[in-house]
C-alpha positions as MATLAB code, in Angstrom:
seq = 'MHHIIADEFHLALYIVAFMVSLAILMQTIVQKRTDKVQNLGFILMVLIIIVNSLTETINEFIKPGLLEKEHFIVIDDFCHLFYFMTHSLIPAVFLFYVASLTGSLRRRKNWHALLFIIPLFILEIIITTNPFTNLIYDHGPQGEFERNWGEYIIYALAVIYIGIAVYNIFHYWNAITFRDRLSLIGFLGLVFTGILIQLVYKDIRAELFAEALGMLGIMSSLENEDDRMFIEMGVYNRIGLGVDLDNRINTNERTVIISIRISEIGTTLRSLGLKNINVLTDEITEFLKTKIQRYYIYSIDPSQYIIMMQDYTEEERNKWASKLFEKYDPPINSDELIEDILDRFKGTWTVGNNVFSLNVRILKAIIPDDFRTVDEVNFFIDSPVPKKLDKNVLHGEDLNYLLRRTEVENAILQGIEKEKFEVYYQPVYELGSKKLYGAEALLRLFDDNLGNLYPDEFIPVIEQMGLIDDVDNMVLRKVCEFIKSGLPEKHEMHSLNVNLSIIQCVQKGFVGRINKIVDEYDIDKHLITFEITESVGADDYKKLGEIITELKSSGYQFAMDDYGTGYSNMQSIFSLDFDVIKIDKSILWGAEASDLGMTILTNSVNMIKQMKKKIVVEGVETESQEKLLETLGVDYQQGFYFSRPVTKESFIKDILGEEDAQGL';
ca = [
     -67.339   -6.511  -65.518;
     -66.078   -7.852  -62.107;
     -64.994  -11.142  -63.993;
     -63.430   -9.447  -66.838;
     -61.300   -7.376  -64.254;
     -60.276  -10.457  -62.398;
     -59.399  -12.740  -65.500;
     -57.203   -9.596  -66.876;
     -55.965   -9.848  -63.193;
     -55.168  -13.410  -63.337;
     -53.682  -13.046  -66.848;
     -51.201  -10.446  -65.768;
     -49.997  -12.418  -62.875;
     -49.699  -15.683  -65.291;
     -47.853  -13.675  -67.829;
     -45.146  -12.287  -65.478;
     -44.306  -15.566  -63.904;
     -43.908  -16.876  -67.514;
     -41.479  -13.909  -68.067;
     -39.573  -13.997  -65.032;
     -38.920  -17.478  -65.046;
     -38.093  -17.464  -68.887;
     -35.663  -14.656  -67.884;
     -34.092  -16.951  -65.211;
     -33.629  -20.084  -67.331;
     -31.696  -17.873  -69.910;
     -29.504  -16.423  -67.448;
     -28.827  -19.927  -65.797;
     -27.918  -21.067  -69.432;
     -25.823  -18.136  -70.175;
     -23.764  -18.342  -67.177;
     -23.441  -22.103  -67.672;
     -24.945  -23.181  -64.305;
     -26.126  -26.510  -65.726;
     -23.780  -29.170  -64.840;
     -24.411  -30.082  -61.190;
     -27.094  -32.199  -59.976;
     -28.114  -29.328  -57.969;
     -28.542  -27.238  -61.277;
     -30.686  -29.901  -62.457;
     -33.245  -29.642  -59.743;
     -33.351  -25.864  -60.257;
     -33.834  -25.730  -63.977;
     -36.606  -28.280  -63.585;
     -38.452  -26.107  -60.872;
     -38.097  -23.121  -63.385;
     -39.205  -25.252  -66.590;
     -42.286  -26.453  -64.599;
     -42.976  -22.793  -63.620;
     -42.726  -21.601  -67.368;
     -44.930  -24.742  -68.877;
     -47.577  -23.884  -65.984;
     -47.559  -20.249  -66.406;
     -48.030  -20.773  -70.472;
     -51.029  -23.237  -69.687;
     -52.546  -20.819  -67.280;
     -52.436  -17.952  -69.859;
     -53.865  -20.339  -72.509;
     -56.624  -21.049  -70.238;
     -57.276  -17.448  -69.301;
     -57.280  -16.463  -73.149;
     -59.775  -19.129  -74.131;
     -61.969  -19.058  -70.790;
     -64.498  -16.681  -72.407;
     -65.300  -18.902  -75.335;
     -65.550  -22.084  -73.967;
     -69.378  -22.267  -74.271;
     -69.369  -21.050  -77.854;
     -66.335  -23.305  -79.089;
     -66.544  -27.193  -78.127;
     -62.674  -27.227  -78.995;
     -62.063  -24.906  -76.493;
     -62.981  -27.317  -73.688;
     -60.532  -30.022  -74.857;
     -57.772  -27.358  -75.216;
     -58.622  -26.247  -71.390;
     -58.757  -29.997  -70.325;
     -55.689  -30.722  -71.932;
     -53.924  -27.604  -70.611;
     -55.454  -28.196  -66.882;
     -54.293  -31.928  -67.039;
     -50.914  -30.876  -68.165;
     -50.589  -28.298  -65.374;
     -51.763  -30.840  -62.836;
     -49.075  -33.279  -64.267;
     -46.048  -30.922  -63.786;
     -46.975  -28.541  -60.930;
     -47.399  -31.590  -58.873;
     -43.830  -32.331  -59.422;
     -42.620  -29.001  -57.763;
     -42.608  -30.290  -54.076;
     -40.514  -33.295  -55.297;
     -38.018  -31.739  -57.386;
     -37.959  -29.217  -54.383;
     -36.741  -31.829  -52.035;
     -34.406  -33.314  -54.274;
     -33.007  -29.990  -54.913;
     -32.463  -29.648  -51.025;
     -31.064  -33.021  -50.879;
     -28.473  -32.358  -53.671;
     -27.743  -28.930  -51.917;
     -26.758  -30.330  -48.695;
     -25.031  -33.283  -50.092;
     -27.566  -35.861  -48.281;
     -28.415  -37.122  -51.893;
     -25.051  -38.661  -52.536;
     -25.474  -40.844  -49.514;
     -29.105  -42.137  -50.665;
     -29.620  -45.907  -50.890;
     -31.613  -47.544  -53.736;
     -34.743  -47.745  -51.446;
     -34.541  -44.231  -50.652;
     -34.892  -43.516  -54.393;
     -37.827  -46.030  -54.823;
     -39.601  -44.369  -52.018;
     -38.938  -40.890  -53.474;
     -40.056  -41.987  -57.153;
     -42.757  -44.532  -56.391;
     -45.782  -42.164  -54.549;
     -44.957  -39.843  -57.484;
     -45.638  -42.543  -60.239;
     -48.849  -43.274  -58.657;
     -50.050  -39.909  -58.368;
     -48.952  -39.056  -62.022;
     -51.274  -42.159  -63.051;
     -54.023  -40.524  -60.896;
     -53.661  -37.118  -62.666;
     -53.208  -38.851  -66.352;
     -56.373  -40.787  -65.846;
     -58.240  -38.031  -64.915;
     -60.277  -37.635  -67.959;
     -61.766  -41.094  -67.163;
     -62.210  -40.523  -63.423;
     -62.645  -37.018  -62.678;
     -61.047  -37.399  -59.314;
     -58.816  -34.220  -59.801;
     -60.832  -32.042  -61.570;
     -63.889  -31.623  -63.590;
     -66.108  -29.344  -65.678;
     -69.531  -27.630  -64.858;
     -72.733  -27.260  -66.803;
     -71.292  -23.897  -68.200;
     -67.689  -25.771  -69.118;
     -66.520  -24.033  -66.128;
     -63.342  -25.445  -64.233;
     -64.028  -27.487  -61.006;
     -61.900  -29.012  -58.471;
     -62.767  -32.289  -56.826;
     -61.647  -34.072  -53.906;
     -58.771  -36.090  -55.700;
     -56.977  -32.983  -55.268;
     -56.258  -33.459  -51.824;
     -54.085  -36.309  -52.718;
     -51.683  -33.677  -54.525;
     -51.459  -31.223  -51.575;
     -51.022  -34.413  -49.035;
     -48.155  -35.671  -51.288;
     -46.806  -32.288  -51.379;
     -46.859  -31.452  -47.486;
     -44.944  -34.995  -47.338;
     -42.149  -33.711  -49.719;
     -41.985  -30.047  -48.283;
     -41.582  -31.491  -45.075;
     -39.095  -34.017  -45.773;
     -37.298  -30.904  -47.544;
     -37.740  -28.804  -44.332;
     -36.299  -31.525  -41.826;
     -33.448  -32.034  -44.532;
     -32.812  -28.125  -44.306;
     -32.767  -28.141  -40.346;
     -30.995  -31.739  -40.081;
     -28.219  -30.407  -42.062;
     -28.424  -26.500  -40.668;
     -24.688  -26.182  -40.114;
     -23.856  -27.874  -43.479;
     -25.379  -24.972  -45.731;
     -24.410  -21.361  -45.487;
     -26.447  -18.623  -43.730;
     -27.493  -17.178  -47.333;
     -28.438  -20.547  -48.489;
     -30.506  -21.312  -45.297;
     -32.133  -17.848  -46.090;
     -32.726  -18.339  -49.635;
     -34.547  -21.656  -48.940;
     -36.677  -20.750  -45.973;
     -37.659  -17.378  -48.127;
     -38.827  -19.467  -51.019;
     -40.800  -21.615  -49.001;
     -42.212  -18.310  -47.297;
     -42.858  -17.169  -50.787;
     -44.632  -20.315  -51.980;
     -46.998  -20.750  -48.814;
     -47.792  -16.996  -48.827;
     -49.052  -17.321  -52.387;
     -50.978  -20.479  -51.708;
     -52.385  -18.988  -48.699;
     -53.810  -15.775  -50.522;
     -55.098  -18.010  -53.504;
     -57.436  -20.054  -50.884;
     -58.584  -17.128  -49.115;
     -59.091  -15.125  -52.294;
     -60.129  -17.123  -54.730;
     -59.909  -14.399  -57.531;
     -56.126  -13.694  -56.797;
     -53.863  -16.596  -58.454;
     -50.599  -15.843  -56.680;
     -49.208  -19.210  -56.156;
     -47.199  -19.474  -59.672;
     -46.206  -15.544  -59.362;
     -44.949  -16.367  -55.784;
     -43.241  -19.605  -56.965;
     -41.475  -17.594  -59.808;
     -40.245  -15.150  -57.215;
     -38.880  -17.626  -55.191;
     -36.861  -19.171  -57.798;
     -35.493  -15.587  -58.558;
     -34.305  -15.443  -54.982;
     -32.752  -18.854  -55.403;
     -31.040  -17.767  -58.902;
     -29.382  -14.737  -57.065;
     -28.272  -16.518  -53.881;
     -27.910  -20.322  -53.879;
     -27.063  -20.418  -57.937;
     -24.843  -17.545  -57.851;
     -21.483  -18.676  -57.078;
     -19.370  -15.748  -58.807;
     -17.965  -15.198  -55.000;
     -16.943  -18.991  -54.929;
     -15.594  -19.343  -58.476;
     -12.792  -18.372  -60.521;
     -15.049  -17.398  -63.440;
     -12.233  -17.582  -66.243;
     -11.340  -20.764  -65.285;
     -14.621  -22.349  -64.388;
     -13.152  -23.687  -60.849;
     -13.876  -22.937  -57.274;
     -11.619  -20.639  -55.193;
     -10.635  -20.830  -51.543;
     -13.993  -19.315  -50.647;
     -15.781  -22.114  -52.353;
     -13.305  -24.630  -51.002;
     -14.241  -23.438  -47.674;
     -18.229  -23.614  -48.042;
     -17.911  -27.362  -49.733;
     -15.726  -28.440  -47.046;
     -17.949  -27.230  -44.362;
     -20.536  -29.329  -46.031;
     -18.749  -32.370  -46.246;
     -17.037  -32.114  -42.594;
     -20.761  -31.155  -41.049;
     -22.760  -34.203  -43.118;
     -19.946  -36.663  -41.992;
     -19.425  -37.493  -45.531;
     -16.734  -39.805  -46.298;
     -14.393  -37.529  -48.671;
     -11.012  -37.742  -50.824;
      -9.118  -34.568  -50.677;
      -6.136  -34.499  -53.250;
      -3.521  -31.802  -53.034;
      -1.777  -31.221  -56.197;
       1.533  -29.193  -55.279;
       3.433  -27.543  -58.070;
       7.196  -27.572  -56.639;
       9.509  -24.480  -57.750;
       6.918  -22.841  -59.576;
       7.777  -19.142  -58.749;
      10.664  -19.296  -61.315;
       8.607  -20.737  -64.015;
       6.108  -18.098  -63.443;
       8.793  -15.384  -63.397;
      10.027  -16.276  -66.618;
       6.611  -16.599  -68.232;
       5.661  -12.884  -66.906;
       2.546  -11.898  -65.613;
       0.196  -11.782  -68.762;
       1.112  -15.433  -69.417;
       0.431  -17.004  -65.510;
      -3.092  -17.287  -66.033;
      -2.487  -19.012  -69.458;
      -0.724  -21.662  -67.588;
      -3.244  -21.793  -64.828;
      -6.040  -22.241  -67.570;
      -3.857  -25.014  -69.029;
      -3.797  -26.882  -65.937;
      -7.335  -26.328  -64.932;
      -8.509  -27.539  -68.460;
      -6.394  -30.766  -68.157;
      -7.996  -31.238  -64.671;
     -11.388  -30.722  -66.106;
     -10.766  -33.711  -68.819;
     -10.689  -35.919  -65.754;
     -13.253  -34.811  -62.856;
     -16.170  -32.362  -63.111;
     -15.131  -28.739  -62.796;
     -17.057  -28.353  -59.548;
     -14.695  -30.838  -57.704;
     -11.771  -28.468  -58.581;
     -10.368  -25.730  -56.546;
      -7.327  -23.802  -57.166;
      -5.452  -22.110  -54.351;
      -3.016  -20.468  -55.931;
      -0.688  -21.279  -58.932;
       1.209  -23.446  -57.255;
      -1.597  -25.715  -55.361;
      -4.860  -27.220  -57.152;
      -7.370  -29.264  -54.564;
      -9.834  -32.026  -55.716;
     -12.387  -33.101  -53.149;
     -14.562  -35.930  -54.201;
     -16.989  -38.420  -52.861;
     -14.795  -41.708  -51.334;
     -16.910  -44.216  -53.325;
     -16.854  -47.738  -52.119;
     -17.269  -50.432  -54.843;
     -21.123  -50.755  -53.758;
     -21.545  -47.239  -54.001;
     -20.389  -47.216  -57.495;
     -22.733  -49.980  -58.500;
     -25.978  -49.078  -56.591;
     -28.893  -48.174  -59.047;
     -29.768  -44.642  -57.480;
     -26.093  -43.762  -58.141;
     -26.217  -44.533  -61.486;
     -29.462  -42.640  -62.167;
     -26.830  -39.519  -62.142;
     -23.948  -40.829  -63.383;
     -23.531  -37.978  -65.978;
     -23.662  -35.612  -63.524;
     -21.684  -37.434  -60.628;
     -20.027  -40.339  -61.984;
     -17.925  -42.231  -59.346;
     -14.421  -41.783  -59.810;
     -11.503  -44.122  -58.563;
      -8.959  -41.500  -56.849;
      -6.071  -43.645  -57.143;
      -6.796  -43.786  -60.772;
      -7.257  -40.252  -60.985;
      -3.850  -39.593  -59.112;
      -2.051  -41.871  -61.657;
      -3.257  -39.964  -64.624;
      -2.631  -36.419  -62.974;
       0.992  -37.730  -62.770;
       1.275  -39.001  -66.073;
       0.369  -35.647  -67.684;
       2.819  -33.978  -65.251;
       5.266  -36.037  -66.940;
       5.153  -34.333  -70.012;
       5.867  -30.783  -70.791;
       3.557  -27.710  -70.780;
       3.509  -24.823  -73.607;
       2.551  -21.411  -72.939;
       3.460  -19.252  -76.081;
       6.855  -20.026  -77.131;
       7.888  -21.402  -74.046;
       8.015  -24.994  -73.340;
       8.696  -26.354  -69.781;
       8.197  -29.098  -67.573;
       6.639  -28.965  -64.162;
       7.487  -31.225  -60.946;
       4.403  -32.160  -59.113;
       3.663  -33.954  -55.768;
       0.582  -35.347  -54.713;
      -1.046  -35.597  -51.232;
      -3.999  -37.894  -50.479;
      -6.070  -37.610  -47.226;
      -9.244  -38.750  -46.547;
     -12.223  -37.467  -44.366;
     -12.999  -38.500  -41.530;
     -10.118  -41.041  -41.607;
      -7.427  -38.429  -41.430;
      -9.062  -35.081  -40.704;
     -12.184  -34.040  -38.991;
     -12.487  -30.422  -38.929;
     -12.114  -27.817  -41.354;
      -9.270  -26.211  -39.568;
      -7.212  -29.625  -39.788;
      -7.882  -29.290  -43.599;
      -6.997  -26.065  -44.107;
      -3.588  -26.753  -41.820;
      -3.256  -29.770  -44.402;
      -3.556  -27.457  -47.518;
      -1.306  -24.869  -46.152;
       1.484  -26.770  -44.643;
       4.661  -27.263  -46.646;
       5.690  -30.766  -47.511;
       9.315  -31.326  -46.049;
      11.942  -31.742  -48.557;
      13.092  -35.088  -46.929;
       9.800  -36.657  -48.216;
      10.496  -37.461  -51.954;
       7.690  -39.484  -52.754;
       5.452  -38.030  -55.635;
       2.484  -39.424  -53.997;
       2.016  -38.765  -49.944;
      -0.721  -40.344  -48.046;
      -1.439  -42.571  -44.830;
       1.619  -42.385  -42.679;
       3.182  -40.008  -45.143;
       1.180  -37.676  -43.646;
       2.635  -37.533  -40.170;
       4.906  -34.515  -40.833;
       1.484  -32.592  -40.107;
       1.581  -33.788  -36.616;
       5.408  -32.433  -36.530;
       4.025  -29.057  -37.863;
       1.483  -28.893  -34.980;
       3.758  -29.485  -32.377;
       6.281  -26.797  -33.996;
       3.162  -24.492  -33.906;
       2.695  -25.081  -30.151;
       6.429  -24.763  -29.328;
       6.495  -21.261  -31.092;
       3.516  -20.372  -29.035;
       5.126  -21.464  -25.844;
       8.305  -20.084  -26.973;
       6.681  -16.570  -27.384;
       4.353  -16.856  -24.212;
       7.254  -18.318  -22.013;
      10.164  -15.950  -23.823;
      11.986  -19.296  -24.922;
      13.054  -17.794  -28.083;
      16.977  -16.823  -27.971;
      19.203  -14.839  -30.249;
      22.469  -16.682  -31.233;
      25.518  -14.797  -32.678;
      28.065  -16.118  -35.244;
      30.965  -13.990  -35.805;
      32.215  -12.661  -38.879;
      35.865  -11.855  -39.230;
      37.953   -9.864  -42.058;
      39.971  -11.930  -44.251;
      43.685  -11.924  -43.739;
      43.911   -9.850  -40.273;
      41.050  -12.238  -38.877;
      40.042   -9.457  -36.782;
      36.376   -9.461  -35.416;
      34.222   -7.538  -37.979;
      30.597   -8.186  -36.700;
      28.254  -10.994  -35.920;
      24.872  -12.245  -37.438;
      22.143  -12.569  -35.018;
      20.264  -15.767  -35.658;
      17.142  -16.963  -33.648;
      17.091  -20.145  -31.808;
      14.130  -22.130  -30.073;
      14.369  -24.511  -27.416;
      11.338  -26.838  -26.602;
      10.943  -29.118  -23.768;
       9.637  -31.916  -25.984;
      11.142  -31.309  -29.290;
      14.543  -30.163  -28.326;
      16.352  -27.945  -30.386;
      14.518  -26.121  -33.456;
      16.206  -24.335  -36.066;
      15.344  -21.225  -38.255;
      14.763  -23.252  -41.515;
      11.868  -25.421  -39.710;
      10.210  -22.812  -37.427;
      10.281  -19.263  -39.469;
       8.088  -20.600  -42.576;
       5.723  -21.608  -39.723;
       5.681  -18.343  -37.897;
       5.383  -16.662  -41.114;
       2.100  -18.759  -41.874;
       0.854  -17.881  -38.413;
       1.303  -14.236  -39.019;
       3.708  -13.659  -36.009;
       6.871  -12.750  -38.057;
       6.414   -9.207  -36.850;
       6.436  -10.402  -33.143;
       9.444  -12.401  -33.627;
      11.274   -9.931  -36.050;
      10.921   -7.249  -33.520;
      11.934   -9.548  -30.717;
      15.239  -10.198  -32.287;
      15.746   -6.587  -33.343;
      15.051   -5.499  -29.581;
      17.548   -8.052  -28.483;
      20.197   -6.826  -30.704;
      19.752   -3.318  -29.716;
      19.742   -4.315  -26.161;
      23.368   -5.788  -26.950;
      24.481   -2.767  -28.784;
      23.317   -0.573  -25.685;
      25.628   -2.813  -23.583;
      28.488   -0.826  -25.404;
      30.419   -4.109  -25.860;
      30.309   -4.095  -29.700;
      31.491   -0.761  -29.839;
      34.099   -1.261  -27.336;
      35.550   -4.238  -29.605;
      35.456   -2.351  -32.597;
      32.781   -4.260  -34.342;
      31.390   -2.651  -37.309;
      28.064   -4.314  -37.584;
      25.434   -6.673  -36.385;
      23.276   -8.423  -38.668;
      19.632   -8.983  -38.193;
      17.383  -11.043  -40.807;
      14.672   -9.328  -42.445;
      11.640  -11.200  -43.633;
      10.265  -10.086  -47.128;
       6.627  -10.234  -45.310;
       7.280   -7.824  -42.482;
       9.295   -5.682  -44.938;
       6.784   -4.859  -47.488;
       4.128   -4.066  -44.509;
       2.783   -0.512  -44.562;
       4.583    1.476  -41.699;
       7.417   -1.018  -41.629;
       9.964    1.600  -41.889;
       8.449    3.559  -38.864;
       8.180    0.550  -36.506;
      11.678   -0.327  -37.293;
      12.830    3.383  -36.499;
      10.690    3.426  -33.331;
      12.262    0.488  -31.923;
      15.722    1.245  -32.391;
      15.087    5.071  -31.336;
      13.991    3.289  -28.060;
      17.619    2.307  -27.659;
      19.284    5.667  -28.627;
      21.990    3.686  -30.543;
      24.191    4.365  -33.608;
      21.904    2.882  -36.385;
      25.091    2.314  -38.688;
      25.990   -0.522  -36.183;
      22.946   -2.375  -37.876;
      22.582   -4.390  -40.991;
      19.770   -5.749  -42.175;
      20.070   -9.114  -44.139;
      17.658   -9.771  -47.111;
      17.455  -13.355  -48.907;
      17.709  -12.620  -52.674;
      15.734  -15.059  -53.803;
      13.027  -14.114  -51.821;
      13.528  -10.144  -51.635;
      13.579   -9.907  -55.664;
       9.905  -10.496  -55.642;
       8.861   -6.774  -55.531;
      12.125   -4.922  -56.491;
      10.522   -1.317  -56.545;
       8.805   -1.414  -53.395;
      11.892   -3.453  -51.680;
      13.999   -0.620  -53.327;
      12.027    2.156  -51.472;
      12.153    0.530  -48.351;
      15.930   -0.015  -48.686;
      16.723    3.844  -49.565;
      14.565    4.967  -46.860;
      16.222    2.950  -44.073;
      19.722    3.558  -45.450;
      19.029    7.429  -45.227;
      18.274    6.647  -41.408;
      21.809    4.890  -41.309;
      21.430    1.210  -41.616;
      23.192   -0.962  -43.879;
      21.942   -3.707  -46.133;
      23.155   -7.147  -47.188;
      22.065   -9.336  -49.815;
      22.043  -12.812  -48.115;
      22.398  -16.355  -49.684;
      23.783  -14.763  -53.023;
      23.536  -17.759  -55.659;
      20.884  -19.400  -54.466;
      18.040  -17.376  -55.910;
      16.664  -17.349  -59.659;
      17.829  -13.307  -60.368;
      21.191  -12.661  -58.876;
      22.200   -9.863  -61.569;
      18.754   -8.195  -61.081;
      18.867   -8.335  -57.568;
      22.455   -6.743  -57.167;
      21.834   -3.812  -59.808;
      18.223   -3.320  -58.658;
      18.765   -2.772  -54.970;
      21.357   -0.526  -52.877;
      22.983   -3.630  -51.183;
      26.580   -2.248  -48.979;
      27.390   -6.291  -48.580;
      26.926   -9.239  -50.839;
      27.000  -12.730  -49.072;
      27.964  -15.517  -51.326;
      26.218  -18.335  -49.906;
      28.149  -21.605  -48.972;
      27.179  -23.491  -51.667;
      29.391  -21.746  -54.111;
      32.406  -21.808  -51.937;
      31.764  -25.476  -51.570;
      31.260  -25.947  -55.217;
      34.594  -23.991  -55.937;
      36.593  -26.929  -54.147;
      34.373  -29.678  -56.206;
      34.964  -28.581  -59.735;
      36.650  -26.068  -62.093;
      33.230  -24.834  -63.131;
      32.532  -24.155  -59.477;
      35.767  -22.317  -58.937;
      34.978  -20.351  -62.093;
      31.521  -19.436  -60.637;
      33.135  -18.359  -57.132;
      35.966  -16.369  -58.817;
      33.712  -14.655  -61.400;
      31.210  -13.854  -58.547;
      33.536  -12.112  -56.778;
      35.098  -10.091  -59.352;
      31.595   -8.886  -60.422;
      30.891   -7.906  -56.951;
      34.385   -6.288  -56.157;
      33.926   -3.868  -59.572;
      30.627   -2.957  -58.262;
      32.314   -1.403  -55.183;
      30.346   -3.678  -52.645;
      31.878   -5.487  -49.713;
      31.865   -9.544  -49.631;
      31.004  -11.697  -46.720;
      31.722  -15.618  -48.166;
      29.445  -17.883  -45.698;
      30.329  -21.550  -44.794;
      34.211  -21.464  -44.158;
      34.994  -24.545  -42.506;
      38.669  -25.403  -43.506;
      41.970  -23.663  -43.605;
      42.098  -24.659  -47.380;
      38.809  -22.478  -47.834;
      40.158  -19.773  -45.990;
      43.630  -19.426  -48.182;
      41.124  -19.645  -51.106;
      39.389  -16.905  -50.123;
      42.469  -14.946  -49.290;
      43.598  -15.667  -53.016;
      40.672  -14.005  -54.031;
      40.625  -11.305  -51.880;
      37.091  -11.258  -50.423;
      36.598   -8.907  -47.299;
      34.991  -11.120  -44.861;
      34.453  -14.718  -43.906;
      31.826  -16.447  -41.672;
      31.685  -20.264  -40.788;
      31.987  -23.107  -38.629;
      35.890  -22.849  -38.967;
      35.796  -19.743  -36.732;
      32.903  -20.314  -34.623;
      29.617  -22.022  -34.551;
      26.309  -19.670  -33.534;
      26.584  -19.379  -30.099;
      24.186  -17.570  -27.121;
      25.036  -13.958  -26.276;
      26.849  -15.087  -23.132;
      29.123  -17.574  -24.845;
      29.744  -14.839  -27.655;
      30.887  -12.433  -24.927;
      32.957  -14.800  -23.004;
      34.551  -16.932  -26.056;
      34.604  -13.879  -28.620;
      35.088  -10.864  -26.733;
      36.991  -11.841  -23.742;
      36.839  -13.186  -20.446;
      36.799   -9.833  -18.515;
      33.758   -8.788  -20.373;
      31.935  -11.952  -19.587;
      32.474  -11.621  -15.813;
      31.370   -8.106  -15.891;
      28.036   -8.993  -16.951;
];
């Protein structure tokens, strides 16, 4: 009776192990986690457990009939033989899995592969010949299964493979995430617990069940990459890039990073509409997947894609160990890949009824030649490319602009810490009377090493550093101090213009923060005009419109800056309640250059007039330009013809008058 209960208990454990492993395999296939070398090792372990559970289940079924039916002994013998042949592979496959996970597999040499395979080959020969040698197991007088001393060979080799795997885990401890470490250690813990239980309590065959549970843990953790991927596109996201990048750098693996930058994609995306944006990104990623495995592709945003791959030498491409898994990880020449990508982007893209071109620039960097830390690579990915670099492919010395970017960041931090930022003022005059109307506050930064820095360079960097709130607030405070001095009002200035960053503008509580700063100085809010660049501000008309309406109700004025440079001028003017429209200098200069340019300027001025909004024209540098604007009847003008941006002291001295400067 005791044996019957024990046999039924064993049978239940084997069936559960079989069902759990089969469910794991089906889930892996359904979710298409089958194309990485790492996936290959996982699937092999699951298949082995499935086969082992099946053979052990068969053995338990036929055990009662071993004495009565001679062919049952043959079946039993075959099942045990097949069990040992496959189950003895699990430690080696686990080592293979760990090595692929940590990335150390990619760096193995041919002799490493031989050291890995030859012991397994010898062991399989010993197991296969067991029917003749009975080294591993035999059958007793009653047909019962008996283990022999040869089984210790299997355990000894298993200890070696598992020991190397454990060493690999700890050696590359920082190259894998905490979750992955926990899963690997948990798997080993479950397996060793199952083996220990089976050794101590021979009537509890827990090893296969424990292995199945361990596989379930690995599937839900290491094999589950949902948080690291864009599931629909089948490529990795910024989180996945961070995980893989951390692995590559911590293992000091020579790696090529290719950054595919799509220039001016914002206009294209807006013309497509929100629904078609995903269609375009799918088109791009599908093309990239025809050139390289999807697990080397990372989508940062619709304007940038990263490819991160091993930098193979010619010797590494040809080595036997690499060719074993060439289907899963074929060596690819990065320069040839870049050429293929450039060729594709020379053509057109079609989304729905839209056919358009995309301009692309490709940046290539190598770890560890160019970068040695994760922060440096992220800096490379996030840094905009200077417009003066007009090459399609940038690498090597072309990336020296990143050094300049680092220096600018340091200058910004020093500028904030040591209060080196300064507000300059450029006057705005009424047309005709040339009476001072107001001034635009412009931020400047002088660095001891870099000299004078201008907003076009440092403002985007400040935004990416997350310091734009601090800097914009500082500018607003300095303008408020100037108004509080009474000089602007004394000289009948109607407006001091402050540029607003759209990043700051749409943040929660922005209006309250602005009012709090200005209220500290107890000044007339009508003297402050906030300028918003049209091409940036139109990203979210509804949100921006609410902010403008709320601030205007407090007394502030609003101006659209750089009119004529954005993608949706009409929509911006009609959607947002601006008091003043500032026509960009390029429109004025174009009017002098051609009849078409004159038509654009004339029509723009007439349209804005009809909308009952004031007009400022920027970039006035000559007398002829001033006379042209008088003919058109614009309201105000600003430019070098009258004054360059100057310090507050110079503005007071040269623009407002000597007497006020002496009174400071």
